[in-house]
XYZ file of C-alpha atoms in Angstrom:
480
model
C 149.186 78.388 69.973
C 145.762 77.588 68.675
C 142.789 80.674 68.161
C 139.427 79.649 68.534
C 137.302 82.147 67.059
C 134.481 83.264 69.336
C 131.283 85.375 68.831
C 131.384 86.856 71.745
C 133.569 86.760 74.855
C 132.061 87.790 78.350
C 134.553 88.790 80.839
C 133.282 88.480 84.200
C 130.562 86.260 85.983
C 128.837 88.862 88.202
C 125.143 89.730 87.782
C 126.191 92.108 84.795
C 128.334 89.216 82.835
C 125.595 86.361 83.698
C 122.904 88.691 82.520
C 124.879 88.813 78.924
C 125.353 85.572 78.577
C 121.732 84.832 78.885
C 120.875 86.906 76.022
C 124.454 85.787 74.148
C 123.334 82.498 74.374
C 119.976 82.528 73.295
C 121.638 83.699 69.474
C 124.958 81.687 69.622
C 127.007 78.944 71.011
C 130.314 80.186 70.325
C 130.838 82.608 73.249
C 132.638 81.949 76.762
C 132.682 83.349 79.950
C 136.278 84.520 81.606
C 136.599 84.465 85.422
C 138.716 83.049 87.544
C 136.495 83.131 90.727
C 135.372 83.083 93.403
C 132.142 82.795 91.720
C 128.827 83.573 93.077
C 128.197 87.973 91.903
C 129.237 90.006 94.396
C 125.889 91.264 95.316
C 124.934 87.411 96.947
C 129.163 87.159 98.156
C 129.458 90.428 100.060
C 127.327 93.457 99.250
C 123.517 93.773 99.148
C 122.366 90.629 100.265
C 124.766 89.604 103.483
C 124.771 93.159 104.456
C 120.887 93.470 104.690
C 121.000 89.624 106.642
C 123.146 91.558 108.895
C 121.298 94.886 109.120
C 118.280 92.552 109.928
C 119.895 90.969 113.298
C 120.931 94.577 114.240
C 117.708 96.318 113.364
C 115.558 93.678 115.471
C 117.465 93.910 118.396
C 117.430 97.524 118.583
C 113.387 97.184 118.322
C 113.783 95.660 122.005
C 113.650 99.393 122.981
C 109.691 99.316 121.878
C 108.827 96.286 123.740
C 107.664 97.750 126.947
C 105.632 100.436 124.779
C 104.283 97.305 123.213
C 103.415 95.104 126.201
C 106.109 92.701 126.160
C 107.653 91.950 128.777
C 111.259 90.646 128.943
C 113.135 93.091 126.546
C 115.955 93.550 129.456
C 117.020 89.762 129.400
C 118.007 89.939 125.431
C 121.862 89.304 124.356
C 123.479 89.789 121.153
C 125.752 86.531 120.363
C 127.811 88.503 117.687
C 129.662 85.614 116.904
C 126.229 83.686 115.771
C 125.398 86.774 114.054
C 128.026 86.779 112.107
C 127.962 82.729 112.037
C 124.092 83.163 110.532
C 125.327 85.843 107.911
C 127.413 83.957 106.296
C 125.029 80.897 106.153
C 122.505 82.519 103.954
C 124.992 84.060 102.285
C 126.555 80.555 101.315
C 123.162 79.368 100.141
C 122.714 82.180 97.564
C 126.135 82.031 96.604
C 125.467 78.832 96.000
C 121.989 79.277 93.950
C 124.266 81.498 91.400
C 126.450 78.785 91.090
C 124.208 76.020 90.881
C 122.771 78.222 87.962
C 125.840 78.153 85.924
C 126.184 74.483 85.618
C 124.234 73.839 82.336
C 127.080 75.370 80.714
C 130.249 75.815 83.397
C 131.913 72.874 81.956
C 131.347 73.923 78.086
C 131.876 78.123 78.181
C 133.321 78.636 81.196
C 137.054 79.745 81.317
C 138.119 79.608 84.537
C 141.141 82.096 84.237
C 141.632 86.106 84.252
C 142.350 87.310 80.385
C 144.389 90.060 78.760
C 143.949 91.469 75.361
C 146.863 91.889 73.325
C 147.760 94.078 70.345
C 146.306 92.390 67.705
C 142.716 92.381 69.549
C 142.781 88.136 71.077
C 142.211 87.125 74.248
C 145.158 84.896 76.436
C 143.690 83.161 78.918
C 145.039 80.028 80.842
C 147.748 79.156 77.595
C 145.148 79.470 75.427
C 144.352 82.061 72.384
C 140.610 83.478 71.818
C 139.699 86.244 68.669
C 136.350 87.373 70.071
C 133.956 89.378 67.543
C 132.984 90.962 70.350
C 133.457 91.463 73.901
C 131.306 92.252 76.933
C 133.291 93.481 79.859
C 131.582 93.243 83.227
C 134.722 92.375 85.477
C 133.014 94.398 88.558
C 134.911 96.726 90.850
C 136.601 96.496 94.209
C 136.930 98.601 97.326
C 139.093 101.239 96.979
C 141.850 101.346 100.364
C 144.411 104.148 100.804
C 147.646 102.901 99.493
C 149.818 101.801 102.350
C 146.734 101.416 104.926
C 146.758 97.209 104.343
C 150.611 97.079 104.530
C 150.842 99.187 108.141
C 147.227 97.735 109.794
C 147.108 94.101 108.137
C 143.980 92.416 108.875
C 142.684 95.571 110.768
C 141.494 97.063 107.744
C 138.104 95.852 106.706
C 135.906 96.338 103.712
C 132.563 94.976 102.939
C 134.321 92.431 101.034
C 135.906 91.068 104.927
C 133.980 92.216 107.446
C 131.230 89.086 107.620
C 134.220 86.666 107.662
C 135.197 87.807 111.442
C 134.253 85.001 114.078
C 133.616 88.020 116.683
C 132.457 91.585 116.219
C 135.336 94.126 117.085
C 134.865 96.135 120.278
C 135.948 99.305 118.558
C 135.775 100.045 114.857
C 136.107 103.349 112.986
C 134.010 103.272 109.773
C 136.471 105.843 107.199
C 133.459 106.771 104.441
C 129.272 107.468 105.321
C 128.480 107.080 101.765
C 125.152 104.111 101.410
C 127.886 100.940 102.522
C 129.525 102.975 105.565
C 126.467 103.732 106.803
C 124.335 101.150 107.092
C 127.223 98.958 108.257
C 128.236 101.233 110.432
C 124.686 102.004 112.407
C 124.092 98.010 112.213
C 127.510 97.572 114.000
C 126.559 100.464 116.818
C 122.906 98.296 117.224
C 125.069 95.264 117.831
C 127.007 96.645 120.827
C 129.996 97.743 118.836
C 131.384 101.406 119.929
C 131.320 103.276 115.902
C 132.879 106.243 114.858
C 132.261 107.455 111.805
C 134.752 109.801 110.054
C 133.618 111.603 106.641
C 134.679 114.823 105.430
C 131.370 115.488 102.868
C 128.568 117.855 104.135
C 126.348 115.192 102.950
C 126.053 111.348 103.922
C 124.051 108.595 103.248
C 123.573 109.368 99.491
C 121.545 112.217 101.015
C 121.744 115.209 99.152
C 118.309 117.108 100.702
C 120.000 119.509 103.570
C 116.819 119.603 105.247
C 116.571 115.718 105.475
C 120.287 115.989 105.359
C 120.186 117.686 109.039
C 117.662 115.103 110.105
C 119.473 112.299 109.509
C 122.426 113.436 111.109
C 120.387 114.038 114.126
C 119.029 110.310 113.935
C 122.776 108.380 113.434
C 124.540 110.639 115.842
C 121.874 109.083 118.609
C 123.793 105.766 117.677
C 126.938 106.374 116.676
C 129.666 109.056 116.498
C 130.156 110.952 113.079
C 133.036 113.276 112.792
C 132.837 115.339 109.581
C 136.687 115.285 108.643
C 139.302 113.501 107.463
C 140.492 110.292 109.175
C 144.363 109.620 109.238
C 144.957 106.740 110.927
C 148.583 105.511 112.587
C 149.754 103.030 115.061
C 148.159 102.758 118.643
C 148.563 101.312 121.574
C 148.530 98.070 122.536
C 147.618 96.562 119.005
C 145.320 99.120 118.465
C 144.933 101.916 115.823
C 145.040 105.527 116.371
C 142.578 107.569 113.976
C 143.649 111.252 114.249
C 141.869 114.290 112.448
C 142.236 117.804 113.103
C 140.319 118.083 116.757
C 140.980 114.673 118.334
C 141.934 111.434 118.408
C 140.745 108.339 119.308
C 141.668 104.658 119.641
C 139.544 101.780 117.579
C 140.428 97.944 117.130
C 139.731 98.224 113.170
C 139.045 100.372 110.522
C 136.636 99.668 108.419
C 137.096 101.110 104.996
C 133.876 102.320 102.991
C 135.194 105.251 100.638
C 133.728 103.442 97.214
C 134.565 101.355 94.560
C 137.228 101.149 91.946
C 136.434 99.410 88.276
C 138.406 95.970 88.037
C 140.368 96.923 84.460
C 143.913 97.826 85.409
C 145.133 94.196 84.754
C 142.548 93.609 81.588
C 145.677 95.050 79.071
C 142.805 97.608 76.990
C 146.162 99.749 76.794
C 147.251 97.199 74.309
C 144.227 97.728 71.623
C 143.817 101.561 72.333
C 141.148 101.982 75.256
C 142.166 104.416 77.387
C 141.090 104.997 81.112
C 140.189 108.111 83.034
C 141.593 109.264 86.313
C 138.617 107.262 87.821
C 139.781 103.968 86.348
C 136.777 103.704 83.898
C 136.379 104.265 79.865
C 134.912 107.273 78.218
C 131.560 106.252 77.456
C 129.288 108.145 75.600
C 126.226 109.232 77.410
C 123.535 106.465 76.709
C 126.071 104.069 75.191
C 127.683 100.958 76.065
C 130.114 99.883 73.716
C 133.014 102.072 72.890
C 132.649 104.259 69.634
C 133.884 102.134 66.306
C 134.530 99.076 68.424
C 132.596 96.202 69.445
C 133.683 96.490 73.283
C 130.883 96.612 75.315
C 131.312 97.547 79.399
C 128.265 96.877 81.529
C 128.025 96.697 85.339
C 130.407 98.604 87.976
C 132.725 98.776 85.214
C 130.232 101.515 83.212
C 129.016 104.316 83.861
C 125.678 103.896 84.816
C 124.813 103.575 88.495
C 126.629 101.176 90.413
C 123.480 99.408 91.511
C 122.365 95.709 90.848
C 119.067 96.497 88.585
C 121.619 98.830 86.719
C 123.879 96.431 86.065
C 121.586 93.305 85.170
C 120.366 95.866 82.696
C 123.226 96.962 81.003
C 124.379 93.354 80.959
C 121.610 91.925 78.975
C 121.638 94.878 76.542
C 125.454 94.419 76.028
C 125.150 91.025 75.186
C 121.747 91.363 72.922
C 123.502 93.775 71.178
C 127.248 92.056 71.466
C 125.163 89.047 69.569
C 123.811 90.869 66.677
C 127.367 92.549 66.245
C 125.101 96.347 66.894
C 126.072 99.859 68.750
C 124.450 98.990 72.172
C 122.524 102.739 73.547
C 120.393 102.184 76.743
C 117.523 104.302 78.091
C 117.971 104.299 81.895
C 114.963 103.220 83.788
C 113.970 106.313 86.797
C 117.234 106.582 88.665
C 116.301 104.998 92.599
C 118.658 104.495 95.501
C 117.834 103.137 99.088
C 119.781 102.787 102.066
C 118.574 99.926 104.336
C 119.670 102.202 107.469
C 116.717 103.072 109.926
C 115.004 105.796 108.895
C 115.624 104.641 105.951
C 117.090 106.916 102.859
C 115.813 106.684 99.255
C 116.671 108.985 96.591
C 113.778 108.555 93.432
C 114.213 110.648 90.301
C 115.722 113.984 89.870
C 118.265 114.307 92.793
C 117.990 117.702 94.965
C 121.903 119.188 93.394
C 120.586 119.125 89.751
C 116.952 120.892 90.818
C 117.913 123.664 92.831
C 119.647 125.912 90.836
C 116.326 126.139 88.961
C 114.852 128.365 91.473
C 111.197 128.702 91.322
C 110.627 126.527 88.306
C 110.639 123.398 91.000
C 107.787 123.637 93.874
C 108.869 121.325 96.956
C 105.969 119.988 99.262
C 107.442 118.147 102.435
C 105.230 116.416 105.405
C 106.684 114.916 108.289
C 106.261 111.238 109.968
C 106.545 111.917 113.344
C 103.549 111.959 114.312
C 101.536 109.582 111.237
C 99.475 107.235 112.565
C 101.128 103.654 111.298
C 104.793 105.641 112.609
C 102.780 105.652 115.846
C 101.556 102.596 115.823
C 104.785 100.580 115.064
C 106.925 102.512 117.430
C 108.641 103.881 115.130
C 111.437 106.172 114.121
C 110.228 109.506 112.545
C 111.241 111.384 109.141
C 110.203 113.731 106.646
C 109.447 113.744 102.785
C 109.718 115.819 100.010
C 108.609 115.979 96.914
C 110.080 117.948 93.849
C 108.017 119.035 91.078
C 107.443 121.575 88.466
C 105.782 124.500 89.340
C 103.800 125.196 86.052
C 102.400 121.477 85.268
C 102.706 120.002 88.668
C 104.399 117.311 86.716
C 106.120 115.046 89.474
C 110.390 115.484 88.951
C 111.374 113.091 92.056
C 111.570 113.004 95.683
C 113.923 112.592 99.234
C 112.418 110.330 101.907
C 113.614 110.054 105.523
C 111.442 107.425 106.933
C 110.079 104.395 107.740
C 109.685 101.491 104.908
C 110.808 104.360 102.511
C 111.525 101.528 99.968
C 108.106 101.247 99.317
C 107.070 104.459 98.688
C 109.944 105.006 97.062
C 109.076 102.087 94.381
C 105.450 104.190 94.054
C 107.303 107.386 93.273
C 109.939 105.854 90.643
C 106.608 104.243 88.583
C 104.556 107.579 88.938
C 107.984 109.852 87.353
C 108.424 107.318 84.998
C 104.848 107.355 83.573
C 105.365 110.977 83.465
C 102.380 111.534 85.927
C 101.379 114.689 87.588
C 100.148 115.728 91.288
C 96.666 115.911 90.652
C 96.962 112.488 88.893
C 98.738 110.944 91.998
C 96.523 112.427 94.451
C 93.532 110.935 92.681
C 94.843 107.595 93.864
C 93.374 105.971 97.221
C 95.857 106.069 100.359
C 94.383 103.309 102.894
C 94.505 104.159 106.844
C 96.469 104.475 108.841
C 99.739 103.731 106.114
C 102.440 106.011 105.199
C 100.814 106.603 102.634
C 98.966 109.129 104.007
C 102.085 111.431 104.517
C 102.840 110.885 101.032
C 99.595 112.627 99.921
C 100.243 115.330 102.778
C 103.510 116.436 100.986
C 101.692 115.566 97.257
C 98.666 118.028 98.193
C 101.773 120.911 100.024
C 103.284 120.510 96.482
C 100.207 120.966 94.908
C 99.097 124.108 96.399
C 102.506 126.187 95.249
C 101.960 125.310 91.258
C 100.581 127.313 88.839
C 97.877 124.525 88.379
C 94.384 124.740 89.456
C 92.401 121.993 91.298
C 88.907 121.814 90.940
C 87.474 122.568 94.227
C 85.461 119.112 94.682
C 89.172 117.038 93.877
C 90.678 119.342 96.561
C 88.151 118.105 99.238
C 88.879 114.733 98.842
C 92.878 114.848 98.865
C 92.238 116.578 102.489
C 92.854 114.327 105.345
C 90.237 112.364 106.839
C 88.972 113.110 110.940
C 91.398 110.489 112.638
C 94.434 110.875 110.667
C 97.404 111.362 113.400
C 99.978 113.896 112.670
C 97.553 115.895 110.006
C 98.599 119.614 109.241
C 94.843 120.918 108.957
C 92.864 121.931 112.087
């Protein structure tokens, strides 16, 4: 059998395996790309974008509820057509699948290998009969959902994960989402605004990414308006009439499908690493070094869900285009992570920007917290809105900003604002130096900014501390 001798080999065509070969190519020709499809990153085939084209049919309909506050008349005679729903889902999702493939064809025909490899002992690649000796390798095969073993074998097609649920030509009448983590949830709460009956089992005292108890027990209070959520464990079995039975501990009820959101699970098993040395941990992932890419003393580089960074899309383009600039020059690949930042499109929405809540509060009174509320804000008021909260963490003898939980409204956006200000390394008195236009939620921002403010060891000149206050006609304002 005939070795051709590559650079680099990229294994995987998902946003973390495209991303390296951008940055292989730009150095050499003699890489390829392994994957035997389907092709078009998992993030345009089934996760971020379909799901939010989803979320977006179930979030507008639910908004009929504000039309009579609103002035329009009519809301009563709107329908959901779950079937078009799902129909327009996976229409836009075909277009930017297709986008990602459209960009590979400058080189599909000339690097792509279009078959899954396995490493043997002596370090090549077999792929499709053929033999490659790569001088280095970027792995970036992705990761799957994880499913209890035996769950597909006794409910068939009644078991659902992100990676099925937009190909169903009708939504489910009943559905059971097993996991509230970021995916369960925001499926789950867009299925309940479509008409579906939800119940959502999770045995964590936190969900939604969520870690904040105080927003914690706020956004319970907001999902459990929609939708069921049973904190334990789900064991499902037969039911009646086609149906499945989902037993825990209290109860039991009767759903038409499960759908199955308890994470994600590297794609490595079948990659044969065993064979030159790498071993996995119990999670299914290598033992990277903190900061690193590549493996110590090797020239195997893992980027993407596969890693260890985050399991999020900027995370992995990132980690992708350093493993393959560094892959190219044959160099120890070490990133610097960019201000960790998670959102969850549910509604309020949840984001999560720099130090999480768990790894600040055993620091007791080194970390001042300053927390204002949406209800009542002005723009909430104005759209119609649901409510939230807040809160800032931040360190109580520099004011220096450490990160943030937000319940709320477009908390994307603010959360964006936050993730530049931490990363900057700015303070509170820098951040409430900047303007905050009426009526935006803005406003609330500087409410729990200003709260934080006043419990450091920091002063603020008295003249700065007038103009943070709120102005005359700001709704929902703390000050008399």
């Amino acid at each position: 059998m005939k070795t051709t001798d590559l650079d680099v080999a990229i294994i995987g065509a998902g946003t973390a395996g495209l991303s390296a070969r951008a940055e292989v190519a730009k150095l050499t020709d003699r890489y390829r790309v392994f994957d035997p499809g389907p092709y078009g990153t998992t993030c345009a085939r089934s996760a971020c974008m379909p799901s939010k084209a989803f979320l977006q049919s179930a979030h507008d309909i639910h908004r009929r509820a504000a039309f009579d506050d609103l002035g329009i008349v009519g809301a009563d005679g709107l329908r959901i057509d779950g079937a078009r729903v799902l129909s327009q889902t996976r229409k836009l999702r075909d277009g930017l699948v297709e986008g990602v493939i459209e960009g590979m064809l400058p080189w599909r025909r000339t690097h792509l290998v279009p078959h899954a490899p396995v490493f043997q002992g002596d370090g090549t690649l077999h792929a499709g009969g053929a033999r490659f000796a790569p001088r280095a390798t970027v792995i970036a095969t992705g990761s799957r959902p994880v499913v209890p073993k035996g769950w597909r074998e006794t409910f068939g097609a009644r078991v659902l994960t992100s990676d099925e649920i937009f190909e169903l030509r009708t939504l489910p009448g009943r559905v059971a989402v097993i996991g509230l983590g970021p995916v369960g949830l925001e499926l789950g709460q867009a299925l309940a605004r479509l008409g579906v009956e939800v119940t959502g089992f999770d045995p964590s005292a936190t969900i939604g990414g969520l870690e904040d108890p105080r927003l914690q027990s706020r956004l319970r209070q907001a999902i459990a308006a929609e939708m069921t959520v049973i904190e334990a464990q789900a064991d499902p079995v037969e039911g009646h009439d086609g149906a499945i039975g989902v037993q825990w501990d209290d109860g039991r009820i009767e759903v038409d499908c499960l759908l199955v959101a308890m994470g994600r699970t590297p794609n490595l098993s079948d990659l044969g690493l065993n064979e030159i040395g790498v071993d996995l941990d119990d999670g299914g992932a290598p033992e990277l070094r903190p900061g690193q890419i590549n493996l110590p003393g090797t020239r195997l580089y893992f980027a993407g869900d596969v890693g260890r960074g985050p399991a999020l899309l900027h995370e992995a383009a990132d980690e992708g285009r350093l493993a393959g600039y560094f892959a190219a020059r044959d160099m120890d690949a070490g990133i610097r992570r960019r201000t960790p930042l998670r959102i969850v499109f549910c509604e309020p929405q949840i984001a999560v920007v720099g130090a999480p809540w768990y790894d600040l509060q055993d620091r007791g009174d080194a970390v001042i917290v300053g927390e204002a509320s949406f209800d009542q804000a002005g723009r909430t008021r104005l759209q119609r809105a649901d409510g939230g909260a807040v809160r800032i963490y931040a360190q109580k003898t520099t004011a220096r900003l450490l990160g943030a939980a937000i319940l709320a409204p477009e908390a994307e956006h603010l959360a964006h604002l936050l993730a530049y200000a931490i990363d900057r390394g700015d303070d509170l008195q820098g951040l409430l130096a900047m303007p905050a236009y009426h009526p935006t939620h803005e406003e609330v921002l500087r409410r729990a900014l200003r709260a934080a403010l006043e419990k450091s060891d920091v002063d603020t000149p008295e003249i700065e501390a007038i103009r943070c206050k709120d102005t005359p006609d700001a709704c929902g304002a703390d000050q008399p």
